[in-house]
PDB file of C-alpha atoms in Angstrom:
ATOM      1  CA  UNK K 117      33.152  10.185  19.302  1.00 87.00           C
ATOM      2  CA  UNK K 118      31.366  11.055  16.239  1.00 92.00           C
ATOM      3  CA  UNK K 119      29.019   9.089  14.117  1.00 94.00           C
ATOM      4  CA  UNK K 120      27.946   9.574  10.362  1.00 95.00           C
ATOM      5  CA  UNK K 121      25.601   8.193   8.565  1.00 97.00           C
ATOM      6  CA  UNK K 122      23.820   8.127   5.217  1.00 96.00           C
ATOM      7  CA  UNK K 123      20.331   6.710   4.929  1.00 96.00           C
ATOM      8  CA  UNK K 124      18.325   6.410   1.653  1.00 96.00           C
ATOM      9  CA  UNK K 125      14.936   5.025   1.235  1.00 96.00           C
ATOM     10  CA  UNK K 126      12.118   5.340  -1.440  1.00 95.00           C
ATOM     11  CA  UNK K 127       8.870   6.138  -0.481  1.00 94.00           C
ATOM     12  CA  UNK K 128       5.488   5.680  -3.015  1.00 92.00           C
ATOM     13  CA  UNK K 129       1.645   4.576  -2.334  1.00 88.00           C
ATOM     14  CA  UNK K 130       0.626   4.144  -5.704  1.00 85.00           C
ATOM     15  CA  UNK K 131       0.688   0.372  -7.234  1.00 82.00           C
ATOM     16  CA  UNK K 132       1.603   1.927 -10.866  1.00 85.00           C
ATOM     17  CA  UNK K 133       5.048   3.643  -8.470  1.00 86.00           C
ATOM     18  CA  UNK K 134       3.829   7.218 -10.501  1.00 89.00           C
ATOM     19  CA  UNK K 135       4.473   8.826  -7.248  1.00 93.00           C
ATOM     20  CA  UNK K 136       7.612   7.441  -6.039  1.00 94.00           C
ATOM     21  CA  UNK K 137       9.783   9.742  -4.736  1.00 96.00           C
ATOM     22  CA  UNK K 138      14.142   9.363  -3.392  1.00 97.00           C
ATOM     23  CA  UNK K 139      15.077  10.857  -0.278  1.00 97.00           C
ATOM     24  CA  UNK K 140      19.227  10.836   0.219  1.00 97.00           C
ATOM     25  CA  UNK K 141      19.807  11.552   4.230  1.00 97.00           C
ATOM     26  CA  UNK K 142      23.290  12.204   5.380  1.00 97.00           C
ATOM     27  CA  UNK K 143      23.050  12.208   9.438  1.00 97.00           C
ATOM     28  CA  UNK K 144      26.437  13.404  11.841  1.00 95.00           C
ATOM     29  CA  UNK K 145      25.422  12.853  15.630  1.00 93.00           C
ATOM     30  CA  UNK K 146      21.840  11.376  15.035  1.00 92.00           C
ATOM     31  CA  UNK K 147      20.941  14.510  12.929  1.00 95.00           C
ATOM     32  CA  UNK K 148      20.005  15.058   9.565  1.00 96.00           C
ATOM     33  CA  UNK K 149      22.476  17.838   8.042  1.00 97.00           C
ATOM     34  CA  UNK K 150      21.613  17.767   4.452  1.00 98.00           C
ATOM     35  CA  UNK K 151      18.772  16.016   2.680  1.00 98.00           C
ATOM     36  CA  UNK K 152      18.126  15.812  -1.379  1.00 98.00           C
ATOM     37  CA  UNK K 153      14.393  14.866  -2.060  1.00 97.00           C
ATOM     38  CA  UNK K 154      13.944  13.682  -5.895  1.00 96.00           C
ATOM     39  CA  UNK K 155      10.551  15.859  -5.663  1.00 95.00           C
ATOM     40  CA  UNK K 156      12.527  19.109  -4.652  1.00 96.00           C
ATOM     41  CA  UNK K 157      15.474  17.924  -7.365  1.00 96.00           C
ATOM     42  CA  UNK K 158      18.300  19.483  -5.492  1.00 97.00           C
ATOM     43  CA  UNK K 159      20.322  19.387  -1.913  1.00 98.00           C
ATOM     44  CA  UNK K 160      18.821  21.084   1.158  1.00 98.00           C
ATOM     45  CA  UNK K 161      20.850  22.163   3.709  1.00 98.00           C
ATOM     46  CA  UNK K 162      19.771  22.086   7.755  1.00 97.00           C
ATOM     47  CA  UNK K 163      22.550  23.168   9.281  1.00 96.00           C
ATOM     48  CA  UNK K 164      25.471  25.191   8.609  1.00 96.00           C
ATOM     49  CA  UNK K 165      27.808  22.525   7.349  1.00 94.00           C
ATOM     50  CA  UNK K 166      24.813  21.067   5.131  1.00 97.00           C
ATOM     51  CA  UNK K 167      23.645  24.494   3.542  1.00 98.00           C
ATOM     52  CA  UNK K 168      27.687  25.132   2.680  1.00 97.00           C
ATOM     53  CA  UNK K 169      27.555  21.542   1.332  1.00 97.00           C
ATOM     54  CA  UNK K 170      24.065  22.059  -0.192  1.00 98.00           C
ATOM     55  CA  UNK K 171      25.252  25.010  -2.073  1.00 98.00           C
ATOM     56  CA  UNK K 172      28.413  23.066  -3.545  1.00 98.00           C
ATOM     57  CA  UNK K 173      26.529  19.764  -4.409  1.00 97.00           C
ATOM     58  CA  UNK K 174      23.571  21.928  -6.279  1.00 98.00           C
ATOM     59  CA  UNK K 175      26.320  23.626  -8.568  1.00 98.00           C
ATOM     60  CA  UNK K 176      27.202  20.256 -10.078  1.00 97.00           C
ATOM     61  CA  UNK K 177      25.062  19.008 -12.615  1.00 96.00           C
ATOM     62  CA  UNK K 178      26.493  15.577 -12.535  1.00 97.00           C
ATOM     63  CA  UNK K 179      25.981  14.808  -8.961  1.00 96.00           C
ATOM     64  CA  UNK K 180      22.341  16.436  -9.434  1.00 96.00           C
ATOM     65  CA  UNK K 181      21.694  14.314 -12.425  1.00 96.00           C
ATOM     66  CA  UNK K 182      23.114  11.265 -10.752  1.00 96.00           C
ATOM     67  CA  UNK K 183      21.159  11.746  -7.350  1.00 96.00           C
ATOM     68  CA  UNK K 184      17.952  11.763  -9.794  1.00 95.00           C
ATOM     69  CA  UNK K 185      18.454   9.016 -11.611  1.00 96.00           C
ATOM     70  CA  UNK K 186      18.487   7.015  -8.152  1.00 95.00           C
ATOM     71  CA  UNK K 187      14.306   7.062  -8.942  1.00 94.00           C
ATOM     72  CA  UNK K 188      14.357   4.621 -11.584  1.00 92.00           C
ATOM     73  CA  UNK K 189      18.070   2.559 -10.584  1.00 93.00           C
ATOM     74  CA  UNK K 190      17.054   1.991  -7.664  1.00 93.00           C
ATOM     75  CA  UNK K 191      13.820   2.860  -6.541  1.00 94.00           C
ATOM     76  CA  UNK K 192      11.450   1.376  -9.172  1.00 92.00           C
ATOM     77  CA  UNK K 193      13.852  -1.100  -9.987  1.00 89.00           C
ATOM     78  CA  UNK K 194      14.004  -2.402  -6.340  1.00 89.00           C
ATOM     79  CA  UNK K 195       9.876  -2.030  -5.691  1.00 89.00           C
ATOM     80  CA  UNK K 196       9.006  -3.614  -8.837  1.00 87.00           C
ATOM     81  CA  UNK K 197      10.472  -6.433  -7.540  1.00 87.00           C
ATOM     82  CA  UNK K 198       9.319  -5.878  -4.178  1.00 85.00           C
ATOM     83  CA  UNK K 199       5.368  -5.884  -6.042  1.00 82.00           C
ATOM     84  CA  UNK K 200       6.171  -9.018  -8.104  1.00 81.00           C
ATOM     85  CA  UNK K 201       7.243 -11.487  -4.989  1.00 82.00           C
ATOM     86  CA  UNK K 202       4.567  -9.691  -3.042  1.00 79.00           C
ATOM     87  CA  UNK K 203       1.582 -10.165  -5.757  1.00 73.00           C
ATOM     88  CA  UNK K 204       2.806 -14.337  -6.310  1.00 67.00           C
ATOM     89  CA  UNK K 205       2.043 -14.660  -2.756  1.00 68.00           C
ATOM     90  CA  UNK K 206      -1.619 -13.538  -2.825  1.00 57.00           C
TER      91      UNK K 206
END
């Protein structure tokens, strides 16, 4: 069989989130085939089918813009809440 995932996760170490950054996985068979990094701003390809893909998905602005906007949707909107409930606690 064959097994696809997508994994997305936000990564920052500053309390202000100035350094937050989006990383978009997509993973076939446990391995990472193409990757966009908010930092980087576009698609990187690892392996054949992810540098054809890479080179499709960078060519459309949209999907670019869209993939960057995940920052502040989702990323600082998620760990601001994350700080809130964890600075109420302490």
């Amino acid at each position: 069989g064959y097994f696809f995932s997508r994994w997305a996760k936000c990564i920052h170490s500053s309390h202000d989130l100035s350094d937050i950054v989006f990383i978009d996985n997509y993973i076939f068979n446990k391995d990472v085939f193409i990757q966009f990094n908010s930092t980087v701003g576009e698609f990187v390809g690892y392996t054949e089918l992810g540098v054809f893909n890479a080179r499709k998905w960078n060519s459309d602005s949209g999907r670019l813009q869209s993939e960057s906007a995940q920052v502040e949707r989702y990323c600082k909107h998620n760990a601001e809440i994350r700080q809130a409930a964890i600075a109420d606690k302490t």
